[in-house]
Each structure stands twice: as C-alpha cells, then as structure tokens.
PDB file of C-alpha atoms in Angstrom:
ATOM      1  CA  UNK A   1     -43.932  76.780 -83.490  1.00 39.00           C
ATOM      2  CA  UNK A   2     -46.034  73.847 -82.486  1.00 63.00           C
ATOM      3  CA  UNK A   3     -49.681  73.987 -82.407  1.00 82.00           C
ATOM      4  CA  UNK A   4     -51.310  73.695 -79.053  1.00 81.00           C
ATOM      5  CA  UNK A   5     -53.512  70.511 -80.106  1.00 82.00           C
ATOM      6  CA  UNK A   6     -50.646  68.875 -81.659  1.00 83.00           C
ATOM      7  CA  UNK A   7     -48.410  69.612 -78.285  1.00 86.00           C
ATOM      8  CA  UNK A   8     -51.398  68.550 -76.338  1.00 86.00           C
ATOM      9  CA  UNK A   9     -51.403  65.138 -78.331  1.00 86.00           C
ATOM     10  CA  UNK A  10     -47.605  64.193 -77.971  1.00 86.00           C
ATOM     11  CA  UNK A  11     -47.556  64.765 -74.017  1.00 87.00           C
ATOM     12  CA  UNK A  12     -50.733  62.493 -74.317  1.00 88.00           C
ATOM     13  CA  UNK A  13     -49.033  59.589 -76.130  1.00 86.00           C
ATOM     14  CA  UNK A  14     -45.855  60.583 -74.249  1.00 86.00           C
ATOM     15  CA  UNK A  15     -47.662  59.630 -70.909  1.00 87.00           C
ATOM     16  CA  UNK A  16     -49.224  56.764 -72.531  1.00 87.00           C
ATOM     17  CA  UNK A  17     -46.103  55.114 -73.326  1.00 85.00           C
ATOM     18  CA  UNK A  18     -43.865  56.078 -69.948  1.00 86.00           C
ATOM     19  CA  UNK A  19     -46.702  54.300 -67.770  1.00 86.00           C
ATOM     20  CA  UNK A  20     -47.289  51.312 -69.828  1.00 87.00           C
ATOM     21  CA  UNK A  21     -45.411  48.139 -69.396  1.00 86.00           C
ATOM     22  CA  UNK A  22     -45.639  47.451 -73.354  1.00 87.00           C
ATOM     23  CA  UNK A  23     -46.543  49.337 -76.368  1.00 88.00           C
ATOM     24  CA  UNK A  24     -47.327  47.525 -79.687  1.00 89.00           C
ATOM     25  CA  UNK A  25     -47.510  48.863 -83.318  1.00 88.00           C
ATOM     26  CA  UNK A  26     -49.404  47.696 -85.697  1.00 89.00           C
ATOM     27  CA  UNK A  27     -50.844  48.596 -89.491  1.00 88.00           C
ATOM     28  CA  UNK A  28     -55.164  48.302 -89.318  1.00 84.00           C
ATOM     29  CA  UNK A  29     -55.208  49.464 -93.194  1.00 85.00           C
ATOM     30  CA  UNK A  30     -58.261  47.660 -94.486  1.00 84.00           C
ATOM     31  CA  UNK A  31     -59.941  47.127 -91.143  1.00 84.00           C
ATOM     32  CA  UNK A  32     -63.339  48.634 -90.533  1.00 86.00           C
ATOM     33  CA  UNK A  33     -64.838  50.739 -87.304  1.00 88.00           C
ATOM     34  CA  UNK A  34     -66.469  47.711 -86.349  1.00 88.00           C
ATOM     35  CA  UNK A  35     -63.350  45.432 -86.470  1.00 88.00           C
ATOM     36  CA  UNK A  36     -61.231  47.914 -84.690  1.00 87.00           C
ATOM     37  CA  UNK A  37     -64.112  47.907 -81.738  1.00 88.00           C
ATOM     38  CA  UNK A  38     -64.096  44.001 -81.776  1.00 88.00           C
ATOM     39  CA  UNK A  39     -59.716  44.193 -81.642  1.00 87.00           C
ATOM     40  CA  UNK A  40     -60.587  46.390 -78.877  1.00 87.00           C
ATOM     41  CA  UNK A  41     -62.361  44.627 -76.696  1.00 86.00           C
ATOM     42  CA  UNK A  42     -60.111  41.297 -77.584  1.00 84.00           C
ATOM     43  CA  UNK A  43     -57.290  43.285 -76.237  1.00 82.00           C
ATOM     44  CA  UNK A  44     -58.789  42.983 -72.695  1.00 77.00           C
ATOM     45  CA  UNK A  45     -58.857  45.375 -69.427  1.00 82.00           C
ATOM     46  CA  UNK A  46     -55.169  46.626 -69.331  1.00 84.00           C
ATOM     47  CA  UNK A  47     -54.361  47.414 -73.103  1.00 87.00           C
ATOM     48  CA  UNK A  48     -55.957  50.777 -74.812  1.00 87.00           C
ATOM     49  CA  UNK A  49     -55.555  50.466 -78.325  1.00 87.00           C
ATOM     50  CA  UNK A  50     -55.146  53.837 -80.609  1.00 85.00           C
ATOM     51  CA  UNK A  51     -55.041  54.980 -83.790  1.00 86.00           C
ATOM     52  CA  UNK A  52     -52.033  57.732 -83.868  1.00 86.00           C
ATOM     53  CA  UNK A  53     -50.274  59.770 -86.217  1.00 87.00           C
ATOM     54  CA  UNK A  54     -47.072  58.811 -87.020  1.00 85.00           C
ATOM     55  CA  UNK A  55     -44.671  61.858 -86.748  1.00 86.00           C
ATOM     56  CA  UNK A  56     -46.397  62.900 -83.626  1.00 88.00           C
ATOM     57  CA  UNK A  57     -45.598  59.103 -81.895  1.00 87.00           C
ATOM     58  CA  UNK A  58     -42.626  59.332 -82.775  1.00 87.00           C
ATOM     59  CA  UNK A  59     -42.037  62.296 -81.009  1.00 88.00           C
ATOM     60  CA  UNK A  60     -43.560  61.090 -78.186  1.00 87.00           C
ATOM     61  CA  UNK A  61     -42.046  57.486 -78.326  1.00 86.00           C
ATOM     62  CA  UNK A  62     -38.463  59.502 -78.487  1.00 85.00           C
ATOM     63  CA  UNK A  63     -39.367  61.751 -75.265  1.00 86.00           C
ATOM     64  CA  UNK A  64     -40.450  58.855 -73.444  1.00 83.00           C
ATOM     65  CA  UNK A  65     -37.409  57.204 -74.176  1.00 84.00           C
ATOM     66  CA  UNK A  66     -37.919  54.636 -76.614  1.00 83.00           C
ATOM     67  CA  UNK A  67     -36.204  55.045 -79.961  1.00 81.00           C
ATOM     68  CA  UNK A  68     -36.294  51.221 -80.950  1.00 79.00           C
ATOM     69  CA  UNK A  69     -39.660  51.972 -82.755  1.00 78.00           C
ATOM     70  CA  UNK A  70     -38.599  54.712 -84.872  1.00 78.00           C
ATOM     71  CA  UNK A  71     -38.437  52.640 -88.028  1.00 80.00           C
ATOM     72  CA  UNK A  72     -41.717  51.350 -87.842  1.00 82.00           C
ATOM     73  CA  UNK A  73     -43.399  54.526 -87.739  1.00 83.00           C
ATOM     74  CA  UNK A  74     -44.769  54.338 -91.692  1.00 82.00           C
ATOM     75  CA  UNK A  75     -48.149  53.593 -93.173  1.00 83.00           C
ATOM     76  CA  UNK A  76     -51.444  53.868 -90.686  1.00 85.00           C
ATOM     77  CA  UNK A  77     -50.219  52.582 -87.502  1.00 86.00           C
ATOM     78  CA  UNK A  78     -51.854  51.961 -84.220  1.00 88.00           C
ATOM     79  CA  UNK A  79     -50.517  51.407 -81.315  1.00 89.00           C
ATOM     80  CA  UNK A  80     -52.008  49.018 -78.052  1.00 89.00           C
ATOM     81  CA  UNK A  81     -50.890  50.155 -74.838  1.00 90.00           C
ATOM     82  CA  UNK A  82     -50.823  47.700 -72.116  1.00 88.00           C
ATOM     83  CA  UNK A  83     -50.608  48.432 -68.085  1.00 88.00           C
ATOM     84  CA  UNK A  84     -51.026  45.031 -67.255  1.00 80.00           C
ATOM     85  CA  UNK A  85     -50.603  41.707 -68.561  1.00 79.00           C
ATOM     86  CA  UNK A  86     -48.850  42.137 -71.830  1.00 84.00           C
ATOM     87  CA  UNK A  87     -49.410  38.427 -72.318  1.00 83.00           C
ATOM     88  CA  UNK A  88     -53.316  39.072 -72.713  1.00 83.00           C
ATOM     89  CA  UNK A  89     -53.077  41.621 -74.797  1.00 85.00           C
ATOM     90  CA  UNK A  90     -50.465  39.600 -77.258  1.00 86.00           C
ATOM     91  CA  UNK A  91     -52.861  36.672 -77.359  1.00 86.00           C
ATOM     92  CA  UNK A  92     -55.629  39.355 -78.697  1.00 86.00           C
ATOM     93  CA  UNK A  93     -53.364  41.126 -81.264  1.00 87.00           C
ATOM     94  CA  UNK A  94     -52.105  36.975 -82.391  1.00 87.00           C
ATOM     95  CA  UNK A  95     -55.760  35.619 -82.573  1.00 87.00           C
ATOM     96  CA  UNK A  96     -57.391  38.877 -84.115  1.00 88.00           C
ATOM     97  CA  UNK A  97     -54.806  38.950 -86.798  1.00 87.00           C
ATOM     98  CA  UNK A  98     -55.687  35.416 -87.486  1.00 88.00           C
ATOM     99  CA  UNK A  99     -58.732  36.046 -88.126  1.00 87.00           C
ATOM    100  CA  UNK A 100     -58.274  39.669 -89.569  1.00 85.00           C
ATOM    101  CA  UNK A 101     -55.270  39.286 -91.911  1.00 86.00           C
ATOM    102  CA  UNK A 102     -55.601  43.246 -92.660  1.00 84.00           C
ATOM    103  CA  UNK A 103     -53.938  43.788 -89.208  1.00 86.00           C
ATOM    104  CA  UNK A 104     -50.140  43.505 -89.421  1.00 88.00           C
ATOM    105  CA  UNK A 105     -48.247  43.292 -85.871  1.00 88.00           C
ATOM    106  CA  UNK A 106     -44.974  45.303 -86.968  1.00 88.00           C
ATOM    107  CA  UNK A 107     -43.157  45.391 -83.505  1.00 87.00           C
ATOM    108  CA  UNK A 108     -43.363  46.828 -79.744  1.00 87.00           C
ATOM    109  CA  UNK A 109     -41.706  47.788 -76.924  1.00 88.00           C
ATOM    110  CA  UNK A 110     -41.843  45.642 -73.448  1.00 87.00           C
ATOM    111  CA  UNK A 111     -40.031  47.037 -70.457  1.00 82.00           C
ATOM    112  CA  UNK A 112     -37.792  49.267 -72.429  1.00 79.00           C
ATOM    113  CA  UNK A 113     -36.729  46.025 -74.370  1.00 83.00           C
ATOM    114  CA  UNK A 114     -37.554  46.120 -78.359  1.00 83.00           C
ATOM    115  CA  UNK A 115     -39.710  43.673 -79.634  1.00 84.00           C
ATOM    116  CA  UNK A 116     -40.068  42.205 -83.460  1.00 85.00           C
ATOM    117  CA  UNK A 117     -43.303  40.861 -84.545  1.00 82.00           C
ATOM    118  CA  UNK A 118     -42.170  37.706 -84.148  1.00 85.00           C
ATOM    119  CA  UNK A 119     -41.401  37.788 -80.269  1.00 85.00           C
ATOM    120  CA  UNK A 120     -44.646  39.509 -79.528  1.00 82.00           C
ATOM    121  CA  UNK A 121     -46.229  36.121 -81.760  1.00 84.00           C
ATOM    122  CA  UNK A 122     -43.995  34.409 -78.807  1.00 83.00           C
ATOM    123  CA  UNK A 123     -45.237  36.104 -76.175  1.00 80.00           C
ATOM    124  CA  UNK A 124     -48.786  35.187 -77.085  1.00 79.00           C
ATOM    125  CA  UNK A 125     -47.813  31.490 -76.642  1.00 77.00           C
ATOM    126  CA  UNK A 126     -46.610  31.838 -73.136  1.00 74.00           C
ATOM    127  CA  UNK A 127     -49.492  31.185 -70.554  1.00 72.00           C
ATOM    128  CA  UNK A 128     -50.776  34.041 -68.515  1.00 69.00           C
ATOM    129  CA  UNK A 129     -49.181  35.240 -65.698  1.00 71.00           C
ATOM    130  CA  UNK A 130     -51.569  33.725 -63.133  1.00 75.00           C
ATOM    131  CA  UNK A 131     -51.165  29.673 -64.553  1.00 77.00           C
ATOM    132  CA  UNK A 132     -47.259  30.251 -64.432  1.00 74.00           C
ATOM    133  CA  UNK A 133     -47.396  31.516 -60.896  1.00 82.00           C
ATOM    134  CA  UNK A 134     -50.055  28.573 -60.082  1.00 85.00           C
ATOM    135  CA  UNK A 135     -47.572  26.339 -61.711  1.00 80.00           C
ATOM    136  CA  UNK A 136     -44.747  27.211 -60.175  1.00 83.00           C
ATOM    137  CA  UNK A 137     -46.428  27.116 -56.653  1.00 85.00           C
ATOM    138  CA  UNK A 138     -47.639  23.654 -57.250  1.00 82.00           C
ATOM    139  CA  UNK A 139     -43.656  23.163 -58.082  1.00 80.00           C
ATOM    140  CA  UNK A 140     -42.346  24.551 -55.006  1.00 81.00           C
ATOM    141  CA  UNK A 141     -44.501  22.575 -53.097  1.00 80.00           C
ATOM    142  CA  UNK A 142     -44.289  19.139 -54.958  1.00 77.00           C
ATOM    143  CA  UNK A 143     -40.739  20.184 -53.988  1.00 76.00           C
ATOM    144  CA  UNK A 144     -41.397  20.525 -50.332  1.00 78.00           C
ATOM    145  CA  UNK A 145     -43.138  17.449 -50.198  1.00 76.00           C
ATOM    146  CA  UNK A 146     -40.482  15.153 -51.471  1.00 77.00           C
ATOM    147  CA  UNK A 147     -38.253  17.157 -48.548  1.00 75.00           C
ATOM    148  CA  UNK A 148     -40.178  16.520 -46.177  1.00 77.00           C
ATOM    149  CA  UNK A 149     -40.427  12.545 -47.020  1.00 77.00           C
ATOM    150  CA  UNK A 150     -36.778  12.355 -47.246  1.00 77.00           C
ATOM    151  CA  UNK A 151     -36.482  13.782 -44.127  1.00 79.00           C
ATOM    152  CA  UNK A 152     -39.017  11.495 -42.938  1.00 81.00           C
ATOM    153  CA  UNK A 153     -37.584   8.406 -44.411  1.00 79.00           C
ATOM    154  CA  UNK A 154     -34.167   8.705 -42.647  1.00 79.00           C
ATOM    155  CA  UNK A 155     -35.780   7.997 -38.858  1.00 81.00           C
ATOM    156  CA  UNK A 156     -38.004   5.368 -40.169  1.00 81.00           C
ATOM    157  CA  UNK A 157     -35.155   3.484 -42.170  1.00 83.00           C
ATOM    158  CA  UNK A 158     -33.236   4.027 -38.824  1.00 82.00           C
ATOM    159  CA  UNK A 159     -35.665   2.490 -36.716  1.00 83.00           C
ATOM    160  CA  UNK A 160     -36.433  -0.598 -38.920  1.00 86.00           C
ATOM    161  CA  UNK A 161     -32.733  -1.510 -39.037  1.00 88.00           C
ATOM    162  CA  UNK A 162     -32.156  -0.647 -35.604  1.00 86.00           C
ATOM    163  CA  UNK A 163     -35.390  -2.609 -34.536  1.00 87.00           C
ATOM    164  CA  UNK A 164     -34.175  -5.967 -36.864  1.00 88.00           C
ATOM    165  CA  UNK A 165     -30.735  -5.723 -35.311  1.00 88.00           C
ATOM    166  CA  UNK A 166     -32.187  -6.199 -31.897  1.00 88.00           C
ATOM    167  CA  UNK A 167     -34.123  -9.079 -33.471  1.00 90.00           C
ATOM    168  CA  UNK A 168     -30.835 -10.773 -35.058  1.00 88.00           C
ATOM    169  CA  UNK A 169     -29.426 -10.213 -31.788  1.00 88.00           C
ATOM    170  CA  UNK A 170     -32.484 -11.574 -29.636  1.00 86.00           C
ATOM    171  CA  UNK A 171     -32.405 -14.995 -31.799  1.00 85.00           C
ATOM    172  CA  UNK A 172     -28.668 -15.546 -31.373  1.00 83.00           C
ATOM    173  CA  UNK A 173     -28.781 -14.929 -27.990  1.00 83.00           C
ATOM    174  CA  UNK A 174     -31.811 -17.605 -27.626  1.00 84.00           C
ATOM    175  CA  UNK A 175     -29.692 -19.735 -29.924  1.00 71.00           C
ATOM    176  CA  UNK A 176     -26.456 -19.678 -27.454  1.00 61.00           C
ATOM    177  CA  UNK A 177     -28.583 -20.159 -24.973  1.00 59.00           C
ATOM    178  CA  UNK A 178     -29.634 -23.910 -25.852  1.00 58.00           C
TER     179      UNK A 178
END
C-alpha cells in the first residue's frame, strides 16, 4: 500500500500538471541552490519550477493524462509548470541553459501536445503573446485602411472623369459654336 506522503505528493503533481497549459522536464544535475533560485525567478510569474521524483511524476503525469513524457522520466529531473505564457517561460529555460550548460531541456508537454527539446528551443524564438497580438492588430488595421482608400478612390476617380467629360464636352460645344 502507498504511503500517505507519497499519495499526498502524486495528487499534488497530478493537479499541477491538469491545470497547467505546459509542463517542461529538464535534468539540473550539477546546478547549485543558488542557480536553481536564479532559473526560478528567470522562469517568470506563471511557471513554478520543481524538483520531483521520478516514479512518483510519472504516476502523476499518467493520471493526468499525459503519457508522452514517460521516457524522459530518468536521471534528476525537474519539471517547470507554466499557467500562463509558455513562451516566457521557454525563453527562461533557452537563455538559462545558455548560460548554465548543466541544465539539459529533455522535453514537455503543451496543451496535451508532446514537445522535444528542440520545439520548446522553438518556442523560445517566437515573440510573446502580447507583440503577436499587437502585430497582428496593427495588420488588421493597415488592412482596413487600404479598404477604406479603395473604397474611397472609386467616387473620386468617378468624379474626376465625370467632371473632365463635361469639360471635353463644354470646349466642343464652344468650338461648334464659332
């Protein structure tokens, strides 16, 4: 039978990982108190990061669902869980392991969707979630813009040529008049 404090701990991490948006492992062997504070606090607001057991993650990773991690699950692994942004928290795994080459980013898990290392590298290149939204309103309205010039320059165009064909007509009338 299961020990109370280990049951405690997999309904803990079980949570953990059914209301985060992402989850990622990683290996912090070599990596000191203080360096695991400072990856910490690079992580940002939404990501806790956590030094787990393996067996017992796995177990919870499994009950929550997600079984693409189970072959990751070896050596001393900790895993950042993130409730917001995941982009942020990429970024501060990428750029603390650049500087930190003891911490290894194995894999994660974002929206139910497996990750390798190598897409959660990608996902620390996109731009945060606010610039893309700015972008993309600055697109729509660019967008609108050229609309509503188009939809502008139709009347005017009509006008002008209407306006110089009463002109054309105006100087051959004055011209059959002589």
């Amino acid at each position: 039978m299961a020990r109370p404090d280990k049951a405690a701990a997999v309904a803990e991490l079980t949570d953990q990982f059914r209301s985060s948006n992402a989850a990622v492992l990683t290996e912090y062997r070599g990596l000191t108190v203080a360096q695991l504070k400072t990856l910490r606090r690079s992580l940002g607001e939404n990501a806790q990061y956590a030094v787990v057991k393996n067996t017992l993650t796995k177990i919870a990773a499994n009950e929550a669902g997600i079984t693409q991690l189970d072959d990751l699950f070896a050596g001393p692994s900790a895993v950042a869980f993130v409730t917001g942004d995941p982009v942020e928290a990429a970024k501060g795994l990428r750029d603390f392991a650049k500087d930190n080459p003891a911490l290894v980013i194995k894999g994660g898990v974002l929206d139910g969707k497996a990750l390798s290392a190598d897409e959660i590298k990608k996902l620390a290149d996109l731009e945060s979630r606010e610039v893309l939204l700015a972008k993309l309103a600055g697109a729509m309205k660019a967008k609108q813009s050229q609309a509503a010039a188009l939809f502008q320059a139709l009347p005017s165009k009509f006008v002008r040529t209407a306006e110089a064909l009463r002109v054309k007509l105006a100087e051959a009338e004055q011209g059959g008049a002589e």
